[in-house]
Coordinates of C-alpha atoms in Angstrom, one line a residue:
M1 CA 23.9 29.4 -24.9
P2 CA 21.1 28.3 -22.6
E3 CA 22.3 26.5 -19.4
F4 CA 20.1 23.5 -20.0
V5 CA 20.8 22.9 -23.7
S6 CA 22.1 19.4 -22.9
L7 CA 18.8 18.3 -21.4
Q8 CA 18.2 14.6 -22.2
L9 CA 14.6 13.6 -22.9
L10 CA 13.3 10.2 -24.1
P11 CA 11.2 10.0 -26.1
H12 CA 12.5 13.3 -27.5
P13 CA 9.6 15.6 -28.0
K14 CA 8.4 17.0 -31.4
S15 CA 9.4 20.5 -30.4
L16 CA 11.7 21.7 -27.7
D17 CA 12.9 25.2 -27.3
V18 CA 15.2 26.0 -24.3
A19 CA 15.8 29.7 -23.3
E20 CA 18.1 31.4 -20.8
G21 CA 17.1 31.2 -17.2
A22 CA 15.3 28.9 -14.8
Y23 CA 12.2 28.9 -12.5
V24 CA 13.1 27.9 -8.9
I25 CA 10.3 25.8 -7.6
P26 CA 9.1 27.3 -4.3
A27 CA 8.7 24.9 -1.4
N28 CA 5.4 26.6 -0.6
G29 CA 4.1 26.5 -4.1
R30 CA 1.2 24.3 -5.3
I31 CA 0.2 22.1 -8.2
V32 CA -2.9 23.8 -9.5
I33 CA -5.6 22.2 -11.6
A34 CA -7.4 25.1 -13.3
S35 CA -10.4 23.0 -14.4
S36 CA -13.4 23.0 -12.1
T37 CA -13.9 19.3 -12.8
P38 CA -10.5 17.9 -12.1
T39 CA -11.3 14.2 -11.6
G40 CA -9.8 13.0 -14.9
I41 CA -6.4 14.5 -14.4
L42 CA -5.9 13.8 -10.7
P43 CA -3.8 10.7 -11.5
A44 CA -1.4 13.0 -13.5
A45 CA -1.3 15.7 -10.8
R46 CA -0.7 13.2 -8.0
R47 CA 2.0 11.4 -10.0
L48 CA 3.8 14.7 -10.3
Q49 CA 3.3 15.5 -6.7
Q50 CA 4.6 12.1 -5.6
F51 CA 7.7 12.4 -7.8
I52 CA 8.5 15.9 -6.5
T53 CA 8.2 14.6 -2.9
Q54 CA 10.6 11.7 -3.7
T55 CA 13.1 13.7 -5.7
L56 CA 13.1 17.2 -4.2
N57 CA 12.2 16.2 -0.6
F58 CA 9.3 18.6 -0.2
E59 CA 5.6 18.3 -1.0
L60 CA 3.6 20.6 -3.2
A61 CA -0.1 20.6 -2.2
L62 CA -2.8 20.2 -4.8
S63 CA -5.2 23.1 -5.5
I64 CA -8.3 23.1 -7.7
G65 CA -8.9 26.4 -9.3
T66 CA -6.7 29.5 -9.4
R67 CA -6.7 32.0 -6.4
S68 CA -4.7 35.1 -5.7
T69 CA -3.7 33.6 -2.3
V70 CA -2.2 30.5 -4.0
Q71 CA 1.3 30.5 -5.5
P72 CA 1.1 28.2 -8.5
A73 CA 4.3 26.2 -9.2
F74 CA 2.7 23.9 -11.8
V75 CA -0.6 24.7 -13.5
F76 CA -2.7 22.3 -15.5
N77 CA -4.9 23.9 -18.2
Q78 CA -7.2 22.1 -20.6
D79 CA -7.4 23.0 -24.3
S80 CA -9.8 20.9 -26.2
A81 CA -8.3 22.1 -29.5
L82 CA -5.3 19.9 -28.9
P83 CA -5.3 16.3 -30.2
P84 CA -6.2 13.8 -27.4
Q85 CA -2.7 12.6 -26.6
A86 CA -0.9 16.0 -27.3
Y87 CA 0.4 18.3 -24.6
E88 CA 2.4 21.5 -24.3
I89 CA 4.7 22.6 -21.5
H90 CA 5.7 26.2 -21.0
S91 CA 7.9 27.5 -18.2
G92 CA 8.9 31.0 -17.3
V93 CA 9.2 33.4 -14.4
T94 CA 5.7 32.7 -13.1
G95 CA 6.0 28.9 -13.1
V96 CA 5.4 25.8 -15.2
N97 CA 2.2 25.6 -17.3
V98 CA 0.9 22.3 -18.7
T99 CA -1.7 22.4 -21.4
Y100 CA -3.6 19.2 -22.4
S101 CA -6.7 18.1 -24.2
S102 CA -7.4 14.8 -22.5
P103 CA -6.4 13.4 -19.1
Q104 CA -4.1 11.0 -21.0
G105 CA -2.3 14.0 -22.5
A106 CA -1.8 15.5 -19.0
F107 CA -0.4 12.1 -17.8
L108 CA 2.0 12.0 -20.8
A109 CA 3.2 15.5 -20.0
V110 CA 4.0 14.4 -16.5
A111 CA 6.3 11.7 -17.9
T112 CA 8.3 14.5 -19.5
L113 CA 8.2 16.7 -16.4
K114 CA 9.7 13.8 -14.4
Q115 CA 12.7 13.5 -16.7
I116 CA 13.3 17.2 -16.6
L117 CA 13.1 17.4 -12.8
K118 CA 15.3 14.4 -12.4
Q119 CA 18.1 16.3 -14.3
T120 CA 17.6 19.9 -13.0
G121 CA 16.1 19.6 -9.5
R122 CA 14.4 22.7 -8.3
S123 CA 15.8 24.9 -11.1
F124 CA 13.3 24.2 -13.8
P125 CA 14.6 25.6 -17.1
F126 CA 12.7 28.1 -19.1
L127 CA 11.4 26.1 -22.1
T128 CA 8.6 25.4 -24.4
I129 CA 7.6 21.9 -25.5
R130 CA 4.9 20.9 -28.0
D131 CA 4.5 17.2 -28.4
E132 CA 2.2 14.5 -29.6
P133 CA 2.8 10.9 -30.8
D134 CA 3.2 9.4 -34.3
F135 CA 1.4 6.2 -33.4
G136 CA -1.8 6.4 -31.4
A137 CA -1.2 2.9 -30.0
R138 CA 2.3 2.2 -28.6
G139 CA 2.5 -1.2 -27.0
L140 CA 4.7 -3.9 -25.5
M141 CA 4.0 -7.6 -25.7
I142 CA 5.5 -9.9 -23.1
D143 CA 5.7 -13.7 -23.8
I144 CA 4.3 -15.4 -20.7
S145 CA 3.9 -18.8 -22.5
R146 CA 7.5 -19.9 -23.1
N147 CA 8.2 -21.1 -19.5
K148 CA 8.4 -17.7 -17.7
V149 CA 5.2 -16.5 -16.2
P150 CA 6.1 -13.3 -14.4
K151 CA 5.1 -12.5 -10.8
L152 CA 2.5 -9.8 -10.5
G153 CA 5.1 -7.5 -8.9
T154 CA 7.3 -8.0 -12.0
L155 CA 4.5 -7.0 -14.3
F156 CA 3.7 -3.9 -12.1
K157 CA 7.4 -2.9 -12.5
I158 CA 7.1 -3.3 -16.3
V159 CA 3.9 -1.2 -16.4
D160 CA 5.6 1.6 -14.4
L161 CA 8.5 1.6 -17.0
M162 CA 5.9 1.7 -19.8
A163 CA 4.2 4.7 -18.3
D164 CA 7.5 6.6 -18.1
L165 CA 8.2 5.7 -21.7
K166 CA 4.7 6.9 -22.8
L167 CA 3.7 3.4 -23.9
N168 CA -0.1 2.8 -23.7
E169 CA -0.8 -0.8 -24.5
L170 CA 0.3 -4.0 -22.8
Q171 CA -0.3 -7.5 -24.1
L172 CA 0.6 -10.8 -22.4
Y173 CA 1.0 -13.5 -25.0
I174 CA -0.9 -16.6 -24.1
E175 CA -0.6 -20.1 -25.6
G176 CA -0.9 -23.3 -23.6
A177 CA -1.8 -22.6 -20.0
P178 CA -0.2 -19.5 -18.5
F179 CA -3.7 -18.4 -17.7
A180 CA -6.0 -20.2 -15.2
Y181 CA -9.0 -21.1 -17.4
E182 CA -11.8 -21.8 -14.9
S183 CA -13.5 -24.2 -17.3
F184 CA -10.3 -26.2 -17.9
P185 CA -8.5 -26.7 -14.5
Q186 CA -6.9 -29.9 -15.7
V187 CA -4.9 -27.9 -18.3
W188 CA -3.1 -25.8 -15.8
E189 CA -3.2 -27.7 -12.5
L190 CA 0.5 -28.5 -12.6
E191 CA 1.5 -25.0 -13.6
T192 CA 1.6 -21.6 -11.8
P193 CA -0.6 -19.5 -14.1
I194 CA -2.0 -16.0 -13.8
S195 CA -5.5 -16.0 -12.4
G196 CA -8.5 -14.0 -13.5
E197 CA -8.4 -12.1 -10.2
E198 CA -4.7 -11.2 -10.9
I199 CA -5.7 -9.9 -14.3
L200 CA -8.3 -7.7 -12.7
Q201 CA -5.5 -6.2 -10.5
L202 CA -3.2 -5.7 -13.4
D203 CA -5.9 -4.2 -15.6
A204 CA -6.7 -1.7 -12.8
Y205 CA -3.0 -0.9 -12.4
C206 CA -2.7 -0.3 -16.1
K207 CA -5.8 1.9 -16.3
E208 CA -4.4 4.2 -13.6
R209 CA -1.5 4.8 -15.9
Y210 CA -3.5 5.1 -19.2
I211 CA -2.3 1.8 -20.4
E212 CA -4.7 -0.6 -22.1
L213 CA -4.2 -4.3 -21.1
V214 CA -5.2 -6.1 -24.3
P215 CA -5.9 -9.8 -24.1
N216 CA -3.7 -11.9 -26.3
Q217 CA -4.5 -15.6 -26.8
N218 CA -3.5 -17.7 -29.8
S219 CA -6.5 -19.3 -31.5
F220 CA -5.4 -21.2 -34.6
G221 CA -1.7 -22.2 -34.7
H222 CA 0.6 -22.6 -31.8
M223 CA -2.0 -24.7 -30.0
E224 CA 0.4 -27.5 -29.0
G225 CA -0.4 -27.0 -25.3
W226 CA -4.0 -28.0 -25.9
L227 CA -3.7 -30.4 -28.9
T228 CA -1.2 -32.7 -27.4
R229 CA -3.6 -33.5 -24.6
P230 CA -5.8 -36.6 -25.2
E231 CA -9.1 -34.8 -24.7
F232 CA -8.3 -32.2 -27.5
N233 CA -5.9 -34.1 -29.8
H234 CA -8.8 -35.1 -32.2
L235 CA -9.2 -31.3 -32.9
A236 CA -5.8 -31.1 -34.6
E237 CA -5.2 -30.8 -38.3
I238 CA -2.6 -33.6 -37.9
P239 CA -3.1 -35.3 -34.6
E240 CA 0.0 -37.5 -34.8
G241 CA 2.3 -34.5 -35.4
F242 CA 4.4 -33.7 -38.4
S243 CA 7.9 -32.7 -39.6
L244 CA 8.7 -29.2 -40.5
P245 CA 9.9 -28.6 -44.1
E246 CA 13.7 -28.4 -44.2
S247 CA 13.5 -24.9 -45.7
M248 CA 12.0 -23.7 -42.4
Y249 CA 14.8 -24.6 -40.0
Y250 CA 18.6 -24.7 -39.8
S251 CA 19.6 -28.2 -40.9
E252 CA 23.0 -28.1 -39.1
F253 CA 21.1 -27.7 -35.8
Y254 CA 18.5 -30.3 -36.6
P255 CA 20.5 -32.9 -38.7
D256 CA 17.8 -35.5 -38.3
G257 CA 14.9 -33.2 -39.2
L258 CA 12.6 -31.2 -36.9
P259 CA 9.5 -33.2 -35.7
M260 CA 6.7 -31.0 -34.4
H261 CA 3.8 -31.6 -32.0
P262 CA 0.3 -31.0 -33.4
G263 CA -0.3 -27.3 -33.2
T264 CA -2.9 -26.2 -35.7
F265 CA -6.7 -26.6 -35.4
D266 CA -8.8 -28.6 -37.8
T267 CA -10.7 -25.8 -39.3
E268 CA -13.7 -27.9 -40.3
D269 CA -14.4 -29.5 -37.0
P270 CA -17.3 -27.6 -35.3
E271 CA -16.0 -28.6 -31.9
V272 CA -13.0 -26.3 -32.4
L273 CA -15.2 -23.1 -32.4
K274 CA -17.0 -24.4 -29.3
L275 CA -13.7 -24.8 -27.5
L276 CA -12.6 -21.3 -28.5
E277 CA -15.9 -19.9 -27.3
K278 CA -15.4 -21.4 -23.9
M279 CA -11.7 -20.3 -23.7
Y280 CA -12.7 -16.7 -24.7
D281 CA -15.5 -16.7 -22.2
D282 CA -13.1 -17.7 -19.5
L283 CA -10.5 -15.1 -20.5
L284 CA -12.2 -12.0 -21.8
P285 CA -14.4 -10.9 -18.8
Y286 CA -11.2 -10.1 -16.8
F287 CA -10.1 -7.4 -19.4
S288 CA -11.6 -4.0 -19.8
S289 CA -10.0 -3.5 -23.2
S290 CA -12.1 -3.2 -26.4
K291 CA -9.4 -5.1 -28.3
F292 CA -8.4 -8.8 -28.5
N293 CA -5.4 -10.3 -30.2
V294 CA -6.3 -13.8 -31.4
G295 CA -2.9 -14.6 -32.9
C296 CA -3.5 -17.0 -35.8
D297 CA 0.2 -17.1 -36.9
E298 CA 2.4 -19.9 -38.2
T299 CA -0.4 -22.4 -39.0
Y300 CA 2.2 -24.8 -40.3
E301 CA 0.0 -27.8 -40.9
L302 CA -3.0 -26.1 -42.5
G303 CA -3.9 -27.9 -45.7
L304 CA -1.5 -30.8 -45.1
G305 CA -3.7 -33.1 -43.0
K306 CA -7.4 -33.4 -42.6
S307 CA -8.0 -30.4 -44.8
K308 CA -5.7 -31.4 -47.6
A309 CA -8.4 -32.1 -50.1
L310 CA -10.3 -28.9 -49.3
A311 CA -7.1 -26.9 -49.5
E312 CA -6.4 -28.3 -53.0
E313 CA -9.9 -27.4 -54.0
Q314 CA -10.2 -23.9 -52.5
G315 CA -6.6 -22.9 -51.9
K316 CA -4.8 -22.9 -48.6
G317 CA -5.2 -19.1 -48.3
S318 CA -9.0 -19.3 -48.7
L319 CA -9.1 -22.0 -46.0
Y320 CA -7.2 -19.8 -43.7
L321 CA -9.3 -16.7 -44.4
S322 CA -12.6 -18.7 -43.9
F323 CA -11.5 -19.8 -40.4
L324 CA -10.2 -16.4 -39.5
Q325 CA -13.6 -14.9 -40.4
K326 CA -15.3 -17.4 -38.1
I327 CA -13.0 -16.4 -35.2
Q328 CA -13.7 -12.7 -36.0
E329 CA -17.5 -13.4 -35.6
L330 CA -16.8 -14.9 -32.1
V331 CA -14.7 -11.9 -31.2
E332 CA -17.3 -9.4 -32.5
A333 CA -20.1 -11.2 -30.6
R334 CA -18.1 -10.5 -27.4
G335 CA -17.9 -6.8 -28.2
K336 CA -14.2 -6.7 -29.1
T337 CA -12.1 -5.5 -32.1
M338 CA -10.0 -8.4 -33.3
Q339 CA -6.2 -8.1 -33.8
F340 CA -4.4 -11.0 -35.6
W341 CA -0.9 -11.7 -36.7
G342 CA -0.5 -11.0 -40.4
D343 CA 2.1 -13.5 -41.5
I344 CA -0.2 -16.0 -43.2
I345 CA -2.5 -13.7 -45.0
I346 CA 0.4 -11.7 -46.3
Q347 CA 1.4 -14.8 -48.2
H348 CA -1.9 -14.5 -50.1
P349 CA -2.1 -10.8 -50.9
E350 CA -5.0 -11.3 -53.3
L351 CA -7.1 -12.2 -50.3
I352 CA -6.3 -9.2 -48.1
P353 CA -9.1 -7.0 -49.6
Q354 CA -11.6 -9.7 -48.4
L355 CA -10.6 -9.3 -44.8
P356 CA -13.3 -7.6 -42.6
K357 CA -12.5 -3.9 -42.3
N358 CA -13.2 -3.8 -38.6
I359 CA -10.1 -5.9 -37.7
I360 CA -6.5 -4.9 -37.1
A361 CA -3.6 -6.8 -38.8
M362 CA -0.4 -7.1 -36.8
E363 CA 2.5 -7.0 -39.2
W364 CA 5.4 -8.7 -37.5
G365 CA 9.0 -9.5 -38.4
Y366 CA 12.2 -9.6 -36.3
S367 CA 15.2 -9.4 -38.7
A368 CA 16.8 -6.2 -39.7
E369 CA 15.8 -7.1 -43.3
H370 CA 12.1 -7.8 -42.7
P371 CA 10.1 -6.2 -45.6
F372 CA 8.0 -3.8 -43.5
E373 CA 7.7 -1.4 -46.4
A374 CA 6.2 -3.9 -48.9
D375 CA 4.0 -5.7 -46.4
T376 CA 2.4 -2.7 -44.8
L377 CA 1.7 -1.2 -48.2
K378 CA -0.5 -4.3 -48.9
F379 CA -2.6 -3.7 -45.9
R380 CA -2.8 0.0 -46.5
E381 CA -3.9 -0.4 -50.1
A382 CA -6.6 -2.8 -49.0
G383 CA -7.9 -0.4 -46.3
I384 CA -7.1 -2.7 -43.4
P385 CA -5.9 -1.0 -40.2
F386 CA -2.6 -2.4 -39.0
Y387 CA 0.2 -2.2 -36.4
V388 CA 3.9 -2.8 -37.0
C389 CA 5.3 -5.3 -34.6
P390 CA 9.1 -5.5 -34.4
G391 CA 11.0 -7.2 -31.5
T392 CA 13.7 -6.8 -28.9
S393 CA 15.7 -9.6 -30.5
S394 CA 16.4 -11.0 -27.0
W395 CA 15.0 -14.5 -27.5
N396 CA 17.0 -17.4 -29.0
S397 CA 20.0 -15.5 -27.6
L398 CA 21.8 -15.4 -24.4
T399 CA 22.2 -11.7 -23.9
G400 CA 20.4 -10.2 -26.9
R401 CA 21.3 -9.3 -30.5
T402 CA 21.7 -5.5 -30.3
D403 CA 22.5 -4.4 -33.8
N404 CA 19.6 -6.5 -35.2
M405 CA 17.3 -5.1 -32.6
L406 CA 18.1 -1.5 -33.3
A407 CA 17.7 -2.0 -37.1
N408 CA 14.5 -4.0 -36.7
L409 CA 12.8 -1.5 -34.4
R410 CA 13.9 1.4 -36.6
S411 CA 12.7 -0.2 -39.9
A412 CA 9.3 -0.9 -38.4
A413 CA 8.9 2.6 -37.2
V414 CA 10.0 4.3 -40.4
H415 CA 7.9 2.2 -42.8
G416 CA 5.0 2.0 -40.3
K417 CA 4.7 5.7 -40.1
T418 CA 5.1 6.2 -43.9
N419 CA 2.3 3.7 -44.7
G420 CA -0.1 4.7 -42.0
A421 CA 0.2 2.2 -39.2
I422 CA -2.2 2.9 -36.3
G423 CA 0.0 1.2 -33.8
Y424 CA 3.5 0.0 -32.9
L425 CA 3.9 -3.1 -30.8
I426 CA 7.3 -4.1 -29.3
T427 CA 7.4 -7.8 -28.9
D428 CA 9.6 -9.7 -26.4
W429 CA 9.5 -13.5 -26.9
G430 CA 10.9 -16.4 -24.9
D431 CA 11.6 -19.2 -27.4
H432 CA 13.7 -22.2 -26.4
G433 CA 13.7 -21.8 -22.6
H434 CA 13.4 -18.1 -22.2
W435 CA 17.0 -18.0 -21.0
Q436 CA 17.5 -14.3 -21.4
Q437 CA 17.2 -12.2 -18.2
L438 CA 14.7 -9.3 -18.2
P439 CA 17.3 -6.5 -18.2
V440 CA 18.5 -7.8 -21.6
S441 CA 15.2 -6.5 -23.1
Y442 CA 15.2 -3.1 -21.6
A443 CA 17.2 -1.4 -24.3
G444 CA 14.7 -2.6 -26.9
F445 CA 11.8 -1.4 -24.7
V446 CA 13.4 2.0 -24.5
Y447 CA 14.4 2.5 -28.1
G448 CA 11.1 1.1 -29.4
A449 CA 9.1 3.3 -27.2
A450 CA 11.0 6.4 -28.3
L451 CA 10.5 5.5 -32.0
A452 CA 6.8 4.8 -31.4
W453 CA 6.3 8.3 -30.0
S454 CA 8.1 10.2 -32.7
V455 CA 10.1 8.5 -35.4
N456 CA 12.1 11.3 -36.9
D457 CA 13.0 12.9 -33.5
N458 CA 14.3 9.7 -32.0
L459 CA 16.2 7.8 -34.6
E460 CA 19.5 8.7 -32.9
V461 CA 18.1 9.1 -29.4
N462 CA 20.5 8.4 -26.5
V463 CA 19.3 5.1 -25.2
P464 CA 22.4 4.4 -23.0
E465 CA 22.0 7.6 -21.2
Y466 CA 18.3 6.9 -20.4
L467 CA 19.2 3.5 -19.1
N468 CA 22.0 5.0 -17.0
Q469 CA 19.9 7.7 -15.4
F470 CA 16.3 6.6 -15.3
L471 CA 16.3 2.8 -15.1
F472 CA 19.4 1.9 -13.2
A473 CA 20.6 5.2 -11.5
D474 CA 24.1 4.1 -12.4
H475 CA 26.6 6.5 -10.8
S476 CA 29.3 5.1 -13.1
S477 CA 27.1 6.0 -16.2
N478 CA 28.2 2.8 -17.9
I479 CA 25.4 0.2 -17.8
G480 CA 23.6 1.6 -20.8
Q481 CA 26.4 1.1 -23.2
L482 CA 27.3 -2.2 -21.5
L483 CA 23.8 -3.6 -22.2
L484 CA 24.1 -2.6 -25.9
D485 CA 27.6 -4.2 -26.1
L486 CA 26.4 -7.3 -24.1
G487 CA 23.9 -8.0 -26.9
N488 CA 26.5 -7.9 -29.7
Y489 CA 28.4 -11.1 -29.0
Y490 CA 26.6 -12.7 -32.0
T491 CA 28.5 -10.4 -34.3
L492 CA 31.7 -12.4 -33.4
E493 CA 30.1 -15.7 -34.5
A494 CA 30.8 -17.5 -37.8
T495 CA 27.3 -17.2 -39.4
Y496 CA 24.5 -14.6 -39.1
H497 CA 21.1 -16.2 -38.2
G498 CA 18.1 -14.0 -38.6
N499 CA 16.4 -15.1 -35.4
D500 CA 19.0 -17.0 -33.4
S501 CA 22.6 -17.1 -32.4
E502 CA 25.2 -19.9 -32.6
L503 CA 26.2 -19.8 -28.9
S504 CA 22.5 -20.3 -28.0
M505 CA 22.2 -23.2 -30.5
L506 CA 25.4 -24.8 -29.0
L507 CA 23.8 -25.0 -25.6
R508 CA 20.5 -26.3 -27.0
S509 CA 22.1 -29.0 -29.3
D510 CA 23.1 -32.5 -28.4
L511 CA 26.8 -32.9 -27.4
D512 CA 27.4 -35.3 -30.3
N513 CA 26.0 -32.9 -32.8
L514 CA 29.2 -31.7 -34.3
R515 CA 27.7 -30.2 -37.5
I516 CA 26.7 -27.1 -35.4
I517 CA 30.4 -26.1 -35.2
G518 CA 31.1 -26.6 -38.9
K519 CA 32.1 -23.0 -39.5
L520 CA 33.2 -22.1 -36.0
T521 CA 37.0 -22.1 -35.3
A522 CA 39.3 -21.8 -32.3
E523 CA 39.8 -18.2 -33.4
H524 CA 36.0 -17.5 -33.1
F525 CA 36.0 -18.9 -29.5
D526 CA 39.1 -16.9 -28.6
K527 CA 37.4 -13.7 -29.6
L528 CA 34.2 -14.6 -27.8
E529 CA 36.1 -15.5 -24.7
N530 CA 37.9 -12.2 -24.7
Y531 CA 34.5 -10.4 -25.2
A532 CA 32.9 -12.2 -22.3
R533 CA 35.9 -11.5 -20.0
N534 CA 35.8 -7.8 -20.9
I535 CA 32.0 -7.5 -20.2
A536 CA 32.5 -9.3 -16.9
E537 CA 35.1 -6.9 -15.8
R538 CA 32.9 -3.9 -16.8
I539 CA 30.0 -5.3 -14.8
E540 CA 32.1 -5.1 -11.6
G541 CA 32.7 -1.4 -12.2
L542 CA 29.0 -0.5 -12.3
A543 CA 27.5 1.5 -9.4
L544 CA 23.7 0.9 -9.7
Q545 CA 21.4 2.6 -7.2
C546 CA 18.1 1.3 -8.5
E547 CA 15.8 -0.7 -6.2
D548 CA 16.8 -4.1 -7.7
A549 CA 20.5 -3.2 -8.2
E550 CA 22.0 -6.4 -6.8
L551 CA 19.5 -8.6 -8.7
V552 CA 20.4 -6.8 -12.0
L553 CA 24.1 -7.4 -11.4
R554 CA 23.4 -11.1 -10.8
E555 CA 21.3 -11.3 -13.9
L556 CA 24.1 -9.7 -16.0
R557 CA 26.7 -12.0 -14.6
S558 CA 24.4 -15.0 -15.3
G559 CA 24.1 -13.9 -19.0
V560 CA 27.9 -13.7 -19.3
H561 CA 28.2 -17.1 -17.6
F562 CA 26.0 -18.6 -20.3
I563 CA 28.2 -17.1 -23.0
S564 CA 31.4 -18.3 -21.3
H565 CA 30.0 -21.8 -20.9
A566 CA 28.9 -22.0 -24.5
V567 CA 32.4 -20.9 -25.6
Q568 CA 34.0 -23.7 -23.7
L569 CA 31.4 -26.1 -25.0
G570 CA 32.3 -25.1 -28.5
R571 CA 36.0 -25.8 -27.8
L572 CA 35.0 -29.2 -26.4
K573 CA 33.0 -30.0 -29.6
L574 CA 36.0 -29.0 -31.7
Q575 CA 38.1 -31.5 -29.8
L576 CA 35.4 -34.2 -30.3
A577 CA 35.4 -33.4 -34.0
A578 CA 39.1 -34.1 -34.1
G579 CA 38.6 -37.5 -32.3
R580 CA 37.6 -38.7 -28.9
D581 CA 41.3 -39.2 -28.0
Q582 CA 41.7 -35.4 -28.4
V583 CA 39.2 -34.5 -25.7
D584 CA 40.8 -32.6 -22.7
R585 CA 39.4 -34.5 -19.7
G586 CA 40.2 -31.6 -17.5
L587 CA 38.1 -29.3 -19.7
L588 CA 35.2 -31.8 -19.6
A589 CA 35.4 -32.0 -15.8
A590 CA 35.5 -28.2 -15.6
Q591 CA 32.4 -28.0 -17.8
I592 CA 30.4 -30.4 -15.6
H593 CA 31.2 -28.3 -12.5
D594 CA 30.6 -25.0 -14.3
L595 CA 27.2 -26.2 -15.6
D596 CA 26.2 -27.2 -12.1
L597 CA 27.0 -23.7 -10.9
L598 CA 25.3 -22.0 -13.9
L599 CA 22.1 -24.1 -13.3
H600 CA 22.1 -23.4 -9.6
E601 CA 22.3 -19.6 -10.0
Y602 CA 19.8 -19.6 -12.9
R603 CA 17.3 -21.4 -10.8
L604 CA 17.7 -18.9 -7.9
L605 CA 17.4 -16.0 -10.3
W606 CA 14.2 -17.4 -11.9
T607 CA 12.3 -17.2 -8.6
E608 CA 13.1 -13.5 -8.1
R609 CA 10.9 -12.3 -10.9
N610 CA 8.9 -15.3 -12.1
R611 CA 6.6 -18.1 -10.8
P612 CA 8.1 -21.6 -10.4
G613 CA 6.1 -23.2 -13.1
G614 CA 8.0 -23.6 -16.3
L615 CA 11.5 -23.7 -14.7
A616 CA 12.0 -27.4 -15.2
L617 CA 11.1 -27.1 -18.8
S618 CA 13.4 -24.1 -19.3
T619 CA 16.4 -26.0 -17.9
A620 CA 15.6 -29.3 -19.6
K621 CA 18.1 -28.9 -22.4
L622 CA 20.8 -27.8 -20.0
V623 CA 20.1 -30.8 -17.7
R624 CA 20.3 -33.0 -20.8
L625 CA 23.6 -31.5 -21.7
R626 CA 24.8 -32.2 -18.1
G627 CA 23.9 -35.8 -18.6
Q628 CA 25.7 -36.0 -21.9
Y629 CA 28.8 -34.5 -20.3
A630 CA 28.7 -37.2 -17.6
A631 CA 28.2 -40.0 -20.1
L632 CA 31.2 -38.8 -22.1
A633 CA 33.3 -38.6 -19.0
A634 CA 32.3 -42.1 -18.0
D635 CA 33.1 -43.4 -21.5
L636 CA 36.5 -41.7 -21.6
A637 CA 37.3 -43.2 -18.2
E638 CA 36.8 -46.7 -19.3
P639 CA 40.0 -48.6 -20.3
A640 CA 40.5 -49.0 -24.0
R641 CA 39.0 -52.2 -25.4
V642 CA 41.4 -54.5 -27.2

């Protein structure tokens, strides 16, 4: 049996054959670029050179062209017959040969070489790899609009991870003011947004790694950040706001209904398109991408306010399609291909064939049961190019929802490939405070990237081992499985929620909202407490050697702290439900102190990876809870009235 049969690669390649023997990389060898015009693949060759220097502690010089006086350790050869992103690696007694068609293919091959060298050192196994992706576009979308706007260094770190995972598209989701629009300084003057100049830096950093930085700005619904401002409020479908239908929210969490700020444009007001034009002209020049995601999802109020009569006459779907087409004209005039979220048009399948054929539908859904198969088939039959867009399931949670995440990513990949998706976009949202720490999302990044590269070869890929070796350099080899287990606390709750968790809702609800614990019992909280204690003990046994090791450990402890506090809050609510005279004042006092500690550490952690803007809003519900704790303590301290 070959010595290196247990080689771990992620994404796992289409074809991997390992033979007996190994090539010992000579310290005086060279990285040879056989082409006489090497400029395009220099980034790939230098990336390999840098990694060898860091990992093997010697440097292989670069050579252009083959010579009898040069000992080639690695040779890059171009073969234009290969598909653009395909590559082949063959190693034998004379060295390691990399064959590619495009510079991007060579760069992707180096990602595989890095993983092999990390595991084998100088003894490179004899092997043959033939590889190419299932999805041409393999992306990651980061929500920078729900409170957390990452520092530029954080984004660079994410881009480096993407390059190692063979992802090639990054989107930063924008609604409100996480971007510094130069025509609208009043919108972001109290925030800490990303500037156009920073986008230029990020765009260049991405291009060096063959990653396309795609602008993503919502343009129809989710416009609350603009439409709640006095100067733009008149452009809303319902300027005064509205209440979401009961079928669209969890009534136990919102017993008095769910009022919403105005968030959807009035499609018939010509000033709306003028505003969008100015926003686009502020944003788009900083991106070199040929694509632009304009959002247009969850247009809740459409047809319910100013456009009600028109919607009744033409149909709500036609009203949506008409405005979408107007946006597409703006995008096309700026030389971009429009991407848009497909959730609204999919509700009107008869209109899908009327969509322009030069746009890309983004089919999203985040539950394990989302109908990717049926929905993508509708776009395929209409001849509309589309991506599948699952998620990390990290948002509306405290530490993730692992089982749902794995199933959701898998379903999107399987049905997307079957029905001809041109892209796969992993989404990472930040609803309700963006409480989850960044490492919570890493497992979703890794598994999604593996599936996006090759579905059938990566359904059972070893995500924990990749996290152990390549992200965290964990000498205990335990953090990978710990992260997966950390995200499964929700399986111990009373009720499954497709896009939320009960512990998260407990922390976001008012203290006197006792309906939220209607199905939760003391036994549930006992199991959750034991779970949190077990995870906390396992965290202390980790031996991380990555650059941000101490920060990661603090972030994991913070996530467990959120769980533990929510568990005790649940117990306090059970006592309140039994009567105020049943409240344990010692427990209440402990909760007040514990929440102060939780908030203190959360605020410190925030500034490590993120800009300060948004922190106050992220902690607002926790600060409110702190006040409600104090009010209850004061009330219980008063002598009983006769």
